[in-house]
Amino acid sequence: METLKTSKKKNNRQRLQSLPPLRFKKFQMNLDQSGVHILLSANFLKKNNHTLRVRDGQLNLKIKQPPALFGYANGSKVLDGPTKDIDFQIRLPHKQYRHIKSARFLNGSLKIHLVESYTTGATLKYAESAAKYHGVATSYPS
């Protein structure tokens, strides 16, 4: 009985000192006429701790690890050491969607919109100016 109690205490101590599992709460990818819409929600995703890049049909999401290790187990000797970034590679449905139009972090979720090419608003076609230089037509008798 005594060994059972000590093992329970040991397990409880380990549980308190360990980090929570890093997991996605939600991952959703939609493809429509305007491009690819990606919605990511995770317990480790915070504002200004991530970078995005699209290369070779993959979305690379790099998450920087904060010095406080997500707010858990501060001051633990086991958790001290070099910090590493977390890298995620998400394969896109088509390689043609390779430009990030927008990436917004709102209410704990990251919304990404990928498009084929950048658009800078409506394209304007300039007509030739109406005022042309009209030279004086002279004819010389030959």
mmCIF file of N, CA and C in Angstrom, residues 22-27 41-43:
data_model
loop_
_atom_site.group_PDB
_atom_site.id
_atom_site.type_symbol
_atom_site.label_atom_id
_atom_site.label_comp_id
_atom_site.label_asym_id
_atom_site.label_seq_id
_atom_site.Cartn_x
_atom_site.Cartn_y
_atom_site.Cartn_z
ATOM 1 N N LEU A 22 1.489 19.924 -26.837
ATOM 2 C CA LEU A 22 1.280 20.934 -27.863
ATOM 3 C C LEU A 22 0.364 20.334 -28.914
ATOM 4 N N ARG A 23 -0.816 20.905 -29.066
ATOM 5 C CA ARG A 23 -1.754 20.326 -30.020
ATOM 6 C C ARG A 23 -2.568 21.418 -30.700
ATOM 7 N N PHE A 24 -3.022 21.070 -31.875
ATOM 8 C CA PHE A 24 -3.908 21.948 -32.614
ATOM 9 C C PHE A 24 -5.326 21.769 -32.092
ATOM 10 N N LYS A 25 -6.008 22.878 -31.855
ATOM 11 C CA LYS A 25 -7.419 22.805 -31.501
ATOM 12 C C LYS A 25 -8.263 22.656 -32.759
ATOM 13 N N LYS A 26 -7.835 23.358 -33.811
ATOM 14 C CA LYS A 26 -8.602 23.319 -35.050
ATOM 15 C C LYS A 26 -7.668 23.556 -36.225
ATOM 16 N N PHE A 27 -7.880 22.802 -37.283
ATOM 17 C CA PHE A 27 -7.169 23.013 -38.539
ATOM 18 C C PHE A 27 -8.187 22.848 -39.654
ATOM 19 N N SER A 41 -5.820 26.946 -35.212
ATOM 20 C CA SER A 41 -6.011 27.327 -33.829
ATOM 21 C C SER A 41 -5.258 26.318 -32.973
ATOM 22 N N ALA A 42 -4.360 26.813 -32.127
ATOM 23 C CA ALA A 42 -3.526 25.922 -31.322
ATOM 24 C C ALA A 42 -3.281 26.543 -29.957
ATOM 25 N N ASN A 43 -2.989 25.687 -28.968
ATOM 26 C CA ASN A 43 -2.765 26.203 -27.620
ATOM 27 C C ASN A 43 -1.397 26.857 -27.468
#
